[in-house]
Short mmCIF file of C-alpha atoms (C1' of nucleotides) in Angstrom, two decimals:
data_model
loop_
_atom_site.label_atom_id
_atom_site.label_comp_id
_atom_site.label_asym_id
_atom_site.label_seq_id
_atom_site.Cartn_x
_atom_site.Cartn_y
_atom_site.Cartn_z
CA UNK A 1 18.07 -28.76 -2.59
CA UNK A 2 14.54 -27.76 -1.69
CA UNK A 3 11.55 -27.52 -4.05
CA UNK A 4 11.01 -31.31 -4.14
CA UNK A 5 8.04 -31.22 -6.50
CA UNK A 6 6.93 -27.71 -7.14
CA UNK A 7 4.28 -28.31 -9.85
CA UNK A 8 1.71 -25.59 -10.24
CA UNK A 9 -1.09 -27.76 -8.87
CA UNK A 10 -3.82 -27.96 -11.53
CA UNK A 11 -6.58 -28.12 -8.97
CA UNK A 12 -6.45 -29.44 -5.45
CA UNK A 13 -9.97 -29.22 -4.07
CA UNK A 14 -9.98 -29.31 -0.30
CA UNK A 15 -11.81 -32.30 0.92
CA UNK A 16 -14.11 -30.65 3.41
CA UNK A 17 -17.77 -29.90 3.91
CA UNK A 18 -17.40 -26.45 2.37
CA UNK A 19 -16.61 -27.88 -1.05
CA UNK A 20 -19.35 -30.47 -0.69
CA UNK A 21 -21.86 -27.73 0.07
CA UNK A 22 -20.44 -25.70 -2.79
CA UNK A 23 -21.01 -28.47 -5.32
CA UNK A 24 -24.43 -29.45 -4.02
CA UNK A 25 -25.69 -25.89 -3.88
CA UNK A 26 -24.39 -25.18 -7.36
CA UNK A 27 -26.19 -28.20 -8.72
CA UNK A 28 -29.40 -27.12 -7.00
CA UNK A 29 -29.13 -23.62 -8.43
CA UNK A 30 -28.49 -24.67 -12.03
CA UNK A 31 -31.30 -27.20 -11.63
CA UNK A 32 -33.68 -24.36 -10.98
CA UNK A 33 -34.48 -25.41 -7.43
CA UNK A 34 -33.97 -21.88 -6.20
CA UNK A 35 -35.69 -19.30 -8.41
CA UNK A 36 -33.54 -16.42 -9.61
CA UNK A 37 -33.50 -13.57 -7.13
CA UNK A 38 -34.53 -15.69 -4.16
CA UNK A 39 -32.76 -15.11 -0.90
CA UNK A 40 -30.11 -17.55 0.38
CA UNK A 41 -29.88 -17.14 4.13
CA UNK A 42 -26.92 -18.83 5.75
CA UNK A 43 -28.82 -20.32 8.73
CA UNK A 44 -31.44 -21.78 6.42
CA UNK A 45 -28.85 -23.29 4.10
CA UNK A 46 -26.90 -24.59 7.09
CA UNK A 47 -29.96 -26.47 8.25
CA UNK A 48 -30.69 -27.67 4.73
CA UNK A 49 -27.21 -29.20 4.45
CA UNK A 50 -27.04 -30.37 8.06
CA UNK A 51 -24.01 -28.36 8.93
CA UNK A 52 -23.04 -25.08 10.52
CA UNK A 53 -22.79 -21.66 8.93
CA UNK A 54 -19.03 -21.77 8.32
CA UNK A 55 -19.01 -24.22 5.42
CA UNK A 56 -22.07 -22.57 3.93
CA UNK A 57 -20.37 -19.19 4.04
CA UNK A 58 -17.32 -20.51 2.25
CA UNK A 59 -19.49 -22.12 -0.41
CA UNK A 60 -21.34 -18.85 -0.97
CA UNK A 61 -18.07 -16.99 -1.51
CA UNK A 62 -17.07 -19.52 -4.15
CA UNK A 63 -20.46 -19.30 -5.82
CA UNK A 64 -20.29 -15.53 -5.88
CA UNK A 65 -17.02 -15.72 -7.77
CA UNK A 66 -18.66 -18.16 -10.18
CA UNK A 67 -21.38 -15.58 -10.83
CA UNK A 68 -24.26 -17.73 -9.61
CA UNK A 69 -25.10 -15.65 -6.55
CA UNK A 70 -24.64 -12.00 -5.66
CA UNK A 71 -23.98 -10.23 -2.38
CA UNK A 72 -25.99 -7.15 -1.64
CA UNK A 73 -24.40 -4.22 0.17
CA UNK A 74 -26.09 -5.40 3.35
CA UNK A 75 -24.39 -8.78 3.07
CA UNK A 76 -27.52 -10.66 2.10
CA UNK A 77 -27.10 -13.28 -0.59
CA UNK A 78 -29.45 -13.89 -3.52
CA UNK A 79 -29.51 -16.20 -6.50
CA UNK A 80 -28.29 -14.08 -9.36
CA UNK A 81 -30.81 -13.15 -12.00
CA UNK A 82 -29.46 -13.62 -15.51
CA UNK A 83 -31.23 -11.48 -18.05
CA UNK A 84 -30.92 -11.24 -21.83
CA UNK A 85 -28.21 -8.57 -21.44
CA UNK A 86 -26.22 -11.01 -19.27
CA UNK A 87 -26.63 -13.72 -21.83
CA UNK A 88 -24.95 -11.50 -24.40
CA UNK A 89 -21.99 -10.98 -22.08
CA UNK A 90 -21.79 -14.68 -21.32
CA UNK A 91 -21.83 -15.68 -24.98
CA UNK A 92 -19.23 -13.08 -25.95
CA UNK A 93 -16.93 -14.32 -23.22
CA UNK A 94 -17.60 -17.95 -24.19
CA UNK A 95 -16.84 -17.12 -27.81
CA UNK A 96 -13.54 -15.58 -26.80
CA UNK A 97 -12.41 -18.50 -24.68
CA UNK A 98 -13.79 -21.30 -26.83
CA UNK A 99 -12.41 -19.81 -30.01
CA UNK A 100 -8.92 -19.89 -28.52
CA UNK A 101 -9.63 -23.34 -27.15
CA UNK A 102 -10.62 -24.61 -30.60
CA UNK A 103 -7.44 -23.12 -32.04
CA UNK A 104 -5.34 -25.02 -29.49
CA UNK A 105 -7.46 -28.18 -29.67
CA UNK A 106 -7.00 -28.31 -33.40
CA UNK A 107 -3.27 -28.44 -32.82
CA UNK A 108 -3.30 -31.72 -30.89
CA UNK A 109 -6.42 -33.32 -32.26
CA UNK A 110 -6.58 -37.13 -32.38
CA UNK A 111 -8.86 -39.68 -33.97
CA UNK A 112 -10.16 -40.54 -30.49
CA UNK A 113 -11.30 -36.95 -30.17
CA UNK A 114 -13.07 -37.20 -33.50
CA UNK A 115 -14.83 -40.37 -32.31
CA UNK A 116 -16.02 -38.73 -29.12
CA UNK A 117 -17.40 -35.65 -30.84
CA UNK A 118 -18.97 -37.62 -33.68
CA UNK A 119 -20.74 -39.86 -31.18
CA UNK A 120 -21.97 -36.81 -29.29
CA UNK A 121 -23.36 -35.24 -32.45
CA UNK A 122 -25.02 -38.53 -33.34
CA UNK A 123 -26.82 -38.44 -29.98
CA UNK A 124 -27.87 -34.87 -30.61
CA UNK A 125 -29.87 -35.91 -33.66
CA UNK A 126 -31.82 -38.28 -31.42
CA UNK A 127 -32.41 -35.77 -28.63
CA UNK A 128 -36.04 -35.50 -27.56
CA UNK A 129 -36.05 -32.24 -25.61
CA UNK A 130 -34.31 -28.92 -25.23
CA UNK A 131 -32.83 -30.06 -21.95
CA UNK A 132 -31.24 -33.16 -23.43
CA UNK A 133 -29.90 -31.31 -26.47
CA UNK A 134 -28.36 -28.58 -24.39
CA UNK A 135 -26.77 -31.11 -22.05
CA UNK A 136 -25.11 -32.77 -25.06
CA UNK A 137 -24.19 -29.35 -26.41
CA UNK A 138 -22.42 -28.33 -23.22
CA UNK A 139 -20.67 -31.68 -23.01
CA UNK A 140 -19.30 -31.12 -26.50
CA UNK A 141 -18.12 -27.62 -25.78
CA UNK A 142 -16.58 -28.70 -22.48
CA UNK A 143 -14.75 -31.42 -24.34
CA UNK A 144 -13.20 -28.99 -26.80
CA UNK A 145 -12.09 -26.62 -24.04
CA UNK A 146 -10.48 -29.56 -22.26
CA UNK A 147 -8.73 -30.60 -25.46
CA UNK A 148 -7.04 -27.21 -25.57
CA UNK A 149 -4.73 -28.48 -22.83
CA UNK A 150 -4.86 -25.03 -21.22
CA UNK A 151 -6.17 -25.45 -17.67
CA UNK A 152 -6.72 -21.76 -17.17
CA UNK A 153 -8.96 -21.62 -20.20
CA UNK A 154 -11.01 -24.36 -18.60
CA UNK A 155 -11.11 -22.68 -15.21
CA UNK A 156 -12.29 -19.40 -16.74
CA UNK A 157 -14.82 -21.19 -18.91
CA UNK A 158 -16.56 -23.23 -16.22
CA UNK A 159 -18.30 -20.34 -14.44
CA UNK A 160 -19.70 -19.22 -17.79
CA UNK A 161 -21.09 -22.70 -18.21
CA UNK A 162 -22.90 -22.59 -14.87
CA UNK A 163 -24.28 -19.16 -15.62
CA UNK A 164 -25.46 -20.28 -19.03
CA UNK A 165 -27.12 -23.35 -17.57
CA UNK A 166 -28.77 -21.24 -14.88
CA UNK A 167 -30.15 -19.07 -17.67
CA UNK A 168 -31.38 -22.04 -19.69
CA UNK A 169 -33.22 -23.64 -16.79
CA UNK A 170 -35.20 -20.42 -16.41
CA UNK A 171 -36.08 -20.53 -20.11
CA UNK A 172 -37.17 -24.15 -19.83
CA UNK A 173 -39.57 -23.20 -17.05
CA UNK A 174 -41.39 -20.83 -19.38
CA UNK A 175 -41.37 -23.00 -22.48
CA UNK A 176 -43.66 -25.97 -22.59
CA UNK A 177 -41.86 -29.27 -23.04
CA UNK A 178 -43.78 -30.54 -26.03
CA UNK A 179 -43.14 -27.74 -28.51
CA UNK A 180 -39.66 -29.09 -29.10
CA UNK A 181 -38.55 -29.67 -32.66
CA UNK A 182 -35.02 -30.79 -33.49
CA UNK A 183 -32.54 -27.91 -33.66
CA UNK A 184 -31.05 -28.77 -37.02
CA UNK A 185 -28.98 -25.54 -37.07
CA UNK A 186 -27.17 -26.46 -33.86
CA UNK A 187 -26.32 -29.90 -35.14
CA UNK A 188 -25.15 -28.48 -38.43
CA UNK A 189 -22.88 -26.04 -36.64
CA UNK A 190 -21.37 -28.89 -34.67
CA UNK A 191 -20.71 -30.91 -37.79
CA UNK A 192 -18.89 -27.98 -39.34
CA UNK A 193 -16.95 -27.62 -36.09
CA UNK A 194 -15.87 -31.26 -36.08
CA UNK A 195 -14.73 -30.92 -39.66
CA UNK A 196 -12.42 -27.96 -39.04
CA UNK A 197 -11.18 -29.33 -35.71
CA UNK A 198 -10.08 -32.58 -37.27
CA UNK A 199 -8.91 -31.48 -40.68
CA UNK A 200 -8.87 -27.68 -40.84
CA UNK A 201 -6.29 -25.09 -39.90
CA UNK A 202 -6.11 -23.61 -36.34
CA UNK A 203 -7.40 -20.30 -37.69
CA UNK A 204 -10.36 -22.03 -39.32
CA UNK A 205 -11.19 -23.86 -36.13
CA UNK A 206 -11.03 -20.61 -34.14
CA UNK A 207 -13.25 -18.81 -36.64
CA UNK A 208 -15.80 -21.61 -36.79
CA UNK A 209 -16.12 -21.74 -33.02
CA UNK A 210 -16.41 -17.98 -32.80
CA UNK A 211 -19.27 -17.94 -35.31
CA UNK A 212 -20.97 -20.94 -33.77
CA UNK A 213 -21.08 -19.52 -30.23
CA UNK A 214 -21.97 -15.94 -31.19
CA UNK A 215 -24.79 -17.29 -33.37
CA UNK A 216 -26.61 -18.38 -30.24
CA UNK A 217 -26.89 -14.89 -28.78
CA UNK A 218 -30.05 -14.39 -30.82
CA UNK A 219 -31.59 -17.25 -28.88
CA UNK A 220 -32.46 -14.70 -26.19
CA UNK A 221 -36.09 -15.06 -25.27
CA UNK B 1 -45.73 -5.72 -8.90
CA UNK B 2 -42.57 -7.08 -7.41
CA UNK B 3 -39.07 -6.92 -8.93
CA UNK B 4 -38.57 -3.24 -8.15
CA UNK B 5 -35.04 -2.94 -9.54
CA UNK B 6 -33.72 -6.32 -10.47
CA UNK B 7 -30.39 -5.31 -12.11
CA UNK B 8 -27.82 -8.03 -12.28
CA UNK B 9 -25.50 -6.22 -9.85
CA UNK B 10 -22.20 -5.57 -11.60
CA UNK B 11 -20.18 -6.01 -8.42
CA UNK B 12 -21.26 -5.40 -4.85
CA UNK B 13 -18.20 -6.02 -2.71
CA UNK B 14 -19.15 -6.71 0.85
CA UNK B 15 -17.76 -4.08 3.12
CA UNK B 16 -16.19 -6.31 5.70
CA UNK B 17 -12.77 -7.26 6.98
CA UNK B 18 -12.62 -10.30 4.74
CA UNK B 19 -12.52 -8.17 1.59
CA UNK B 20 -10.06 -5.79 3.19
CA UNK B 21 -7.75 -8.71 4.00
CA UNK B 22 -8.30 -10.05 0.51
CA UNK B 23 -7.19 -6.82 -1.15
CA UNK B 24 -4.27 -6.22 1.18
CA UNK B 25 -2.99 -9.78 0.92
CA UNK B 26 -3.30 -9.74 -2.87
CA UNK B 27 -1.29 -6.54 -3.04
CA UNK B 28 1.37 -8.05 -0.83
CA UNK B 29 1.60 -11.17 -2.95
CA UNK B 30 1.88 -9.37 -6.30
CA UNK B 31 4.39 -7.03 -4.65
CA UNK B 32 6.61 -10.02 -4.00
CA UNK B 33 6.42 -9.73 -0.21
CA UNK B 34 5.69 -13.44 0.03
CA UNK B 35 8.01 -15.55 -2.13
CA UNK B 36 6.35 -18.06 -4.39
CA UNK B 37 5.75 -21.36 -2.66
CA UNK B 38 5.92 -19.90 0.83
CA UNK B 39 3.36 -21.12 3.36
CA UNK B 40 0.42 -18.95 4.36
CA UNK B 41 -0.79 -20.11 7.78
CA UNK B 42 -4.13 -18.72 8.85
CA UNK B 43 -3.14 -17.91 12.47
CA UNK B 44 -0.02 -16.07 11.29
CA UNK B 45 -1.95 -14.03 8.73
CA UNK B 46 -4.66 -13.33 11.29
CA UNK B 47 -2.07 -11.81 13.59
CA UNK B 48 -0.48 -9.93 10.68
CA UNK B 49 -3.80 -8.30 9.83
CA UNK B 50 -4.94 -7.90 13.44
CA UNK B 51 -8.05 -9.95 13.04
CA UNK B 52 -9.29 -13.49 13.63
CA UNK B 53 -9.01 -16.47 11.36
CA UNK B 54 -12.47 -16.18 9.80
CA UNK B 55 -11.83 -13.15 7.56
CA UNK B 56 -8.41 -14.55 6.64
CA UNK B 57 -10.00 -17.83 5.62
CA UNK B 58 -12.53 -16.07 3.39
CA UNK B 59 -9.77 -14.03 1.78
CA UNK B 60 -7.75 -17.16 1.04
CA UNK B 61 -10.70 -18.75 -0.70
CA UNK B 62 -11.04 -15.73 -2.93
CA UNK B 63 -7.33 -15.69 -3.65
CA UNK B 64 -7.37 -19.36 -4.54
CA UNK B 65 -10.04 -18.69 -7.12
CA UNK B 66 -7.88 -15.88 -8.46
CA UNK B 67 -5.04 -18.31 -8.92
CA UNK B 68 -2.64 -16.54 -6.56
CA UNK B 69 -2.54 -19.24 -3.87
CA UNK B 70 -3.10 -22.99 -3.89
CA UNK B 71 -4.54 -25.35 -1.36
CA UNK B 72 -2.73 -28.58 -0.73
CA UNK B 73 -4.63 -31.78 -0.05
CA UNK B 74 -3.88 -31.32 3.65
CA UNK B 75 -5.54 -27.93 3.60
CA UNK B 76 -2.32 -25.97 3.90
CA UNK B 77 -2.13 -22.82 1.77
CA UNK B 78 0.91 -21.70 -0.23
CA UNK B 79 1.65 -18.83 -2.56
CA UNK B 80 1.29 -20.27 -6.02
CA UNK B 81 4.42 -20.67 -8.08
CA UNK B 82 4.01 -19.46 -11.63
CA UNK B 83 6.44 -21.05 -14.03
CA UNK B 84 7.11 -20.48 -17.71
CA UNK B 85 4.49 -23.08 -18.61
CA UNK B 86 1.92 -21.14 -16.58
CA UNK B 87 2.92 -17.95 -18.31
CA UNK B 88 2.04 -19.53 -21.63
CA UNK B 89 -1.43 -20.45 -20.35
CA UNK B 90 -1.93 -16.99 -18.94
CA UNK B 91 -0.96 -15.25 -22.14
CA UNK B 92 -3.13 -17.50 -24.27
CA UNK B 93 -6.11 -16.80 -22.02
CA UNK B 94 -5.31 -13.08 -22.01
CA UNK B 95 -5.07 -13.09 -25.79
CA UNK B 96 -8.49 -14.73 -26.06
CA UNK B 97 -10.21 -12.29 -23.70
CA UNK B 98 -8.41 -9.14 -24.77
CA UNK B 99 -8.88 -9.88 -28.45
CA UNK B 100 -12.61 -10.04 -27.92
CA UNK B 101 -12.40 -6.93 -25.72
CA UNK B 102 -10.59 -5.02 -28.46
CA UNK B 103 -13.24 -6.08 -30.95
CA UNK B 104 -15.96 -4.70 -28.70
CA UNK B 105 -13.99 -1.63 -27.64
CA UNK B 106 -13.48 -0.69 -31.26
CA UNK B 107 -17.25 -0.59 -31.64
CA UNK B 108 -17.81 2.20 -29.12
CA UNK B 109 -14.46 3.99 -29.25
CA UNK B 110 -14.42 7.69 -28.50
CA UNK B 111 -11.86 10.47 -28.89
CA UNK B 112 -11.57 10.53 -25.08
CA UNK B 113 -10.42 6.92 -25.23
CA UNK B 114 -7.83 7.85 -27.85
CA UNK B 115 -6.57 10.64 -25.60
CA UNK B 116 -6.19 8.32 -22.62
CA UNK B 117 -4.33 5.65 -24.55
CA UNK B 118 -2.15 8.14 -26.40
CA UNK B 119 -1.13 9.77 -23.12
CA UNK B 120 -0.35 6.34 -21.67
CA UNK B 121 1.87 5.45 -24.62
CA UNK B 122 3.60 8.80 -24.33
CA UNK B 123 4.45 7.97 -20.70
CA UNK B 124 5.75 4.55 -21.80
CA UNK B 125 8.42 6.19 -23.93
CA UNK B 126 9.67 7.98 -20.80
CA UNK B 127 9.59 4.91 -18.55
CA UNK B 128 12.83 4.31 -16.68
CA UNK B 129 12.41 0.73 -15.53
CA UNK B 130 10.76 -2.58 -16.29
CA UNK B 131 8.42 -2.10 -13.37
CA UNK B 132 7.21 1.29 -14.51
CA UNK B 133 6.75 0.16 -18.10
CA UNK B 134 4.80 -2.92 -17.14
CA UNK B 135 2.60 -0.89 -14.82
CA UNK B 136 1.70 1.41 -17.71
CA UNK B 137 1.29 -1.61 -19.98
CA UNK B 138 -1.21 -3.24 -17.63
CA UNK B 139 -3.07 0.03 -17.18
CA UNK B 140 -3.50 0.25 -20.93
CA UNK B 141 -4.70 -3.30 -21.32
CA UNK B 142 -7.06 -2.89 -18.37
CA UNK B 143 -8.45 0.20 -20.05
CA UNK B 144 -9.21 -1.62 -23.28
CA UNK B 145 -10.93 -4.47 -21.46
CA UNK B 146 -13.03 -1.96 -19.57
CA UNK B 147 -13.93 -0.20 -22.83
CA UNK B 148 -15.41 -3.42 -24.08
CA UNK B 149 -18.39 -2.71 -21.84
CA UNK B 150 -18.58 -6.42 -21.03
CA UNK B 151 -18.25 -6.79 -17.27
CA UNK B 152 -17.74 -10.55 -17.42
CA UNK B 153 -14.80 -10.10 -19.73
CA UNK B 154 -13.30 -7.81 -17.11
CA UNK B 155 -14.03 -10.17 -14.25
CA UNK B 156 -12.41 -13.09 -16.04
CA UNK B 157 -9.42 -10.96 -17.07
CA UNK B 158 -8.52 -9.57 -13.64
CA UNK B 159 -7.25 -12.83 -12.13
CA UNK B 160 -4.97 -13.24 -15.16
CA UNK B 161 -3.61 -9.79 -14.46
CA UNK B 162 -2.73 -10.64 -10.88
CA UNK B 163 -1.11 -13.88 -11.91
CA UNK B 164 0.88 -12.10 -14.59
CA UNK B 165 2.01 -9.45 -12.15
CA UNK B 166 2.98 -12.13 -9.63
CA UNK B 167 5.08 -13.68 -12.35
CA UNK B 168 6.68 -10.38 -13.30
CA UNK B 169 7.70 -9.48 -9.78
CA UNK B 170 9.59 -12.74 -9.57
CA UNK B 171 11.41 -11.88 -12.80
CA UNK B 172 12.26 -8.43 -11.49
CA UNK B 173 13.88 -10.00 -8.42
CA UNK B 174 16.32 -11.86 -10.64
CA UNK B 175 17.03 -9.10 -13.13
CA UNK B 176 19.20 -6.23 -11.97
CA UNK B 177 17.44 -2.86 -12.18
CA UNK B 178 20.03 -1.04 -14.24
CA UNK B 179 20.13 -3.24 -17.32
CA UNK B 180 16.88 -1.67 -18.52
CA UNK B 181 16.72 -0.36 -22.04
CA UNK B 182 13.52 1.01 -23.48
CA UNK B 183 11.25 -1.67 -24.94
CA UNK B 184 10.65 -0.10 -28.30
CA UNK B 185 8.77 -3.18 -29.56
CA UNK B 186 6.17 -2.94 -26.80
CA UNK B 187 5.57 0.73 -27.53
CA UNK B 188 5.33 0.07 -31.25
CA UNK B 189 2.77 -2.65 -30.65
CA UNK B 190 0.69 -0.25 -28.59
CA UNK B 191 0.80 2.42 -31.27
CA UNK B 192 -0.47 -0.07 -33.81
CA UNK B 193 -3.17 -1.07 -31.35
CA UNK B 194 -4.31 2.50 -30.84
CA UNK B 195 -4.49 2.98 -34.57
CA UNK B 196 -6.78 0.02 -35.22
CA UNK B 197 -8.89 0.66 -32.11
CA UNK B 198 -9.66 4.20 -33.19
CA UNK B 199 -9.84 3.90 -36.95
CA UNK B 200 -9.71 0.21 -37.92
CA UNK B 201 -12.37 -2.44 -38.24
CA UNK B 202 -13.43 -4.64 -35.28
CA UNK B 203 -11.74 -7.63 -36.90
CA UNK B 204 -8.51 -5.68 -37.31
CA UNK B 205 -8.60 -4.58 -33.66
CA UNK B 206 -9.17 -8.17 -32.55
CA UNK B 207 -6.32 -9.47 -34.69
CA UNK B 208 -3.90 -6.74 -33.58
CA UNK B 209 -4.59 -7.46 -29.91
CA UNK B 210 -4.23 -11.18 -30.43
CA UNK B 211 -0.83 -10.77 -32.07
CA UNK B 212 0.33 -8.20 -29.51
CA UNK B 213 -0.45 -10.36 -26.48
CA UNK B 214 0.77 -13.67 -27.89
CA UNK B 215 4.02 -11.96 -28.94
CA UNK B 216 4.92 -11.58 -25.27
CA UNK B 217 4.93 -15.30 -24.56
CA UNK B 218 8.51 -15.48 -25.78
CA UNK B 219 9.42 -13.10 -22.93
CA UNK B 220 9.64 -16.17 -20.72
CA UNK B 221 12.94 -16.14 -18.89
"C1'" DG C 1 -58.71 2.31 5.30
"C1'" DG C 2 -53.92 4.20 4.68
"C1'" DC C 3 -49.58 5.76 6.60
"C1'" DC C 4 -46.06 6.17 10.09
"C1'" DT C 5 -43.75 4.20 14.04
"C1'" DA C 6 -41.84 0.85 17.05
"C1'" DA C 7 -40.98 -3.51 18.84
"C1'" DG C 8 -39.64 -8.11 17.37
"C1'" DA C 9 -37.59 -11.54 14.31
"C1'" DA C 10 -34.08 -12.79 11.22
"C1'" DG C 11 -29.41 -12.37 9.33
"C1'" DT C 12 -24.64 -11.11 8.98
"C1'" DG C 13 -19.75 -10.30 10.75
"C1'" DT C 14 -16.55 -11.70 13.80
"C1'" DC C 15 -14.69 -14.15 17.45
"C1'" DG C 16 -12.82 -17.90 20.51
"C1'" DA C 17 -12.90 -22.91 21.38
"C1'" DC C 18 -11.93 -27.58 20.53
"C1'" DA C 19 -11.23 -31.99 18.11
"C1'" DC C 20 -8.51 -33.94 14.72
"C1'" DT C 21 -4.58 -34.02 11.50
"C1'" DT C 22 -0.19 -32.88 9.90
"C1'" DT C 23 4.36 -31.19 10.57
"C1'" DA C 24 8.48 -30.49 13.21
"C1'" DA C 25 11.55 -31.53 16.85
"C1'" DA C 26 13.46 -34.10 20.38
"C1'" DA C 27 14.72 -38.45 22.39
"C1'" DC C 28 16.36 -42.90 21.79
"C1'" DG C 29 18.90 -46.94 20.11
"C1'" DC C 30 22.70 -48.66 17.51
"C1'" DG D 1 27.14 -39.79 13.99
"C1'" DC D 2 22.86 -41.65 11.62
"C1'" DG D 3 18.31 -43.49 11.29
"C1'" DT D 4 14.02 -44.46 13.73
"C1'" DT D 5 10.47 -43.63 17.00
"C1'" DT D 6 8.08 -40.73 20.21
"C1'" DT D 7 6.38 -36.41 21.68
"C1'" DA D 8 5.22 -31.73 21.27
"C1'" DA D 9 4.04 -27.85 18.37
"C1'" DA D 10 1.41 -25.88 14.72
"C1'" DG D 11 -2.52 -25.84 11.59
"C1'" DT D 12 -6.96 -26.84 9.72
"C1'" DG D 13 -12.15 -27.85 9.93
"C1'" DT D 14 -16.10 -27.01 12.22
"C1'" DC D 15 -18.96 -25.30 15.69
"C1'" DG D 16 -21.66 -22.18 18.82
"C1'" DA D 17 -21.94 -17.48 20.72
"C1'" DC D 18 -22.80 -12.69 20.60
"C1'" DA D 19 -22.92 -7.88 19.05
"C1'" DC D 20 -24.71 -5.25 15.52
"C1'" DT D 21 -27.52 -4.40 11.43
"C1'" DT D 22 -31.44 -5.09 8.50
"C1'" DC D 23 -35.91 -6.61 7.39
"C1'" DT D 24 -40.76 -7.49 8.87
"C1'" DT D 25 -44.76 -7.25 11.17
"C1'" DA D 26 -47.94 -5.45 14.49
"C1'" DG D 27 -49.71 -1.48 16.66
"C1'" DG D 28 -51.17 3.26 16.89
"C1'" DC D 29 -52.62 7.66 14.77
"C1'" DC D 30 -55.19 10.44 11.51
#
DNA sequence: GGCCTAAGAAGTGTCGACACTTTAAAACGC
DNA sequence: GCGTTTTAAAGTGTCGACACTTCTTAGGCC
């Protein structure tokens, strides 16, 4: 009999330079190293990463599908600009996916999950900057999506995360670092979330996550 | 002043052989031309499409991110096998996205939209095979997602569509064509959907779509 | 000086080549 | 005949090359 071990392969990243370039370039984009709208020429990037154009090209295709770069009709590549209108789309899509994720995560929630999230929220209260708070925030949301046990949910969610982070870093550039005051509303929303995830119904968890994510649309600069 | 027309570029598909190969190969996969799990060697595909390996390679990367093919650790590419467990993930993700889409579509629903969907449902009652019915079904769901006006929702949804169709074509291979009897439940679900989309509340539309999509999980063979 | 034009520079799309790795097949021993 | 080892075939990863297109800059004209 054939089909020794079919398994639908959760994720088998090829171990080549293309994926390395992909990950590095993504990190550089969401770090704000390349301003939005700036050109990404293959020869330049190839030199930057000490490789040839082929791996760079593959990485750009992956990044385009993640929504971090765009191809113009002429083939030129640019860092995608994410405006307020895009933020709305991102948050609506996040709300859809994370609400379902919360529903599923509620189903198989453990005390270890509660510990992780509680610890994360605790750190949020001590956060000293927007950047630190949003990092903790994304960690928490990533954790819930993972807890759903649905790998496709996670795969669809990740690009939204990168796009959101690329948007945030642009905001941080404009805002001065010292006008930060603790975001009590965000923390409060997370506490409510933890409560329904651990001891609420699936429908309550879904609703709470939906409200929590959509609430942040108004954040738009 | 710079930034002449920023616009976040909805979708600018490069007009090259790579995208052509991508679209053709995708169509061939969801048509069942390549059985699930079969190997996709770049030189063979290159010959098949009368091109070199470079465009084929780019197409495979795009298809991997769509979930239609998988890369093994050795770099070999295979058509992804979609089992019942995968179907569950797909339908949960679809339910999440389409529920939000229905909520948004309800908001800006027009009589023209009602006409399109009503005509589609009318055709469903006359469908003579599983294949025809499911084609109409996907057309309808695609229409609703488009009506949401949220391009990211559509972009995230499309890969789920291809995966679902790849699953269906495998089912069709096993089932004989003549044991088809009209799926009255599907049609009934769509009528209910049309009703809430045109004259219900956003929450009702979201709930109806959620129920309708999740109902189909039990379809699993 | 401002505008149009034309050479030059830069970039993309595609190809073939080659080293290295993995798979498949053939040869060998028992 | 069956299992093991060796050898050949097939495949991937990466590179450089070249034609063609697009952008940019310098020159000329008014």
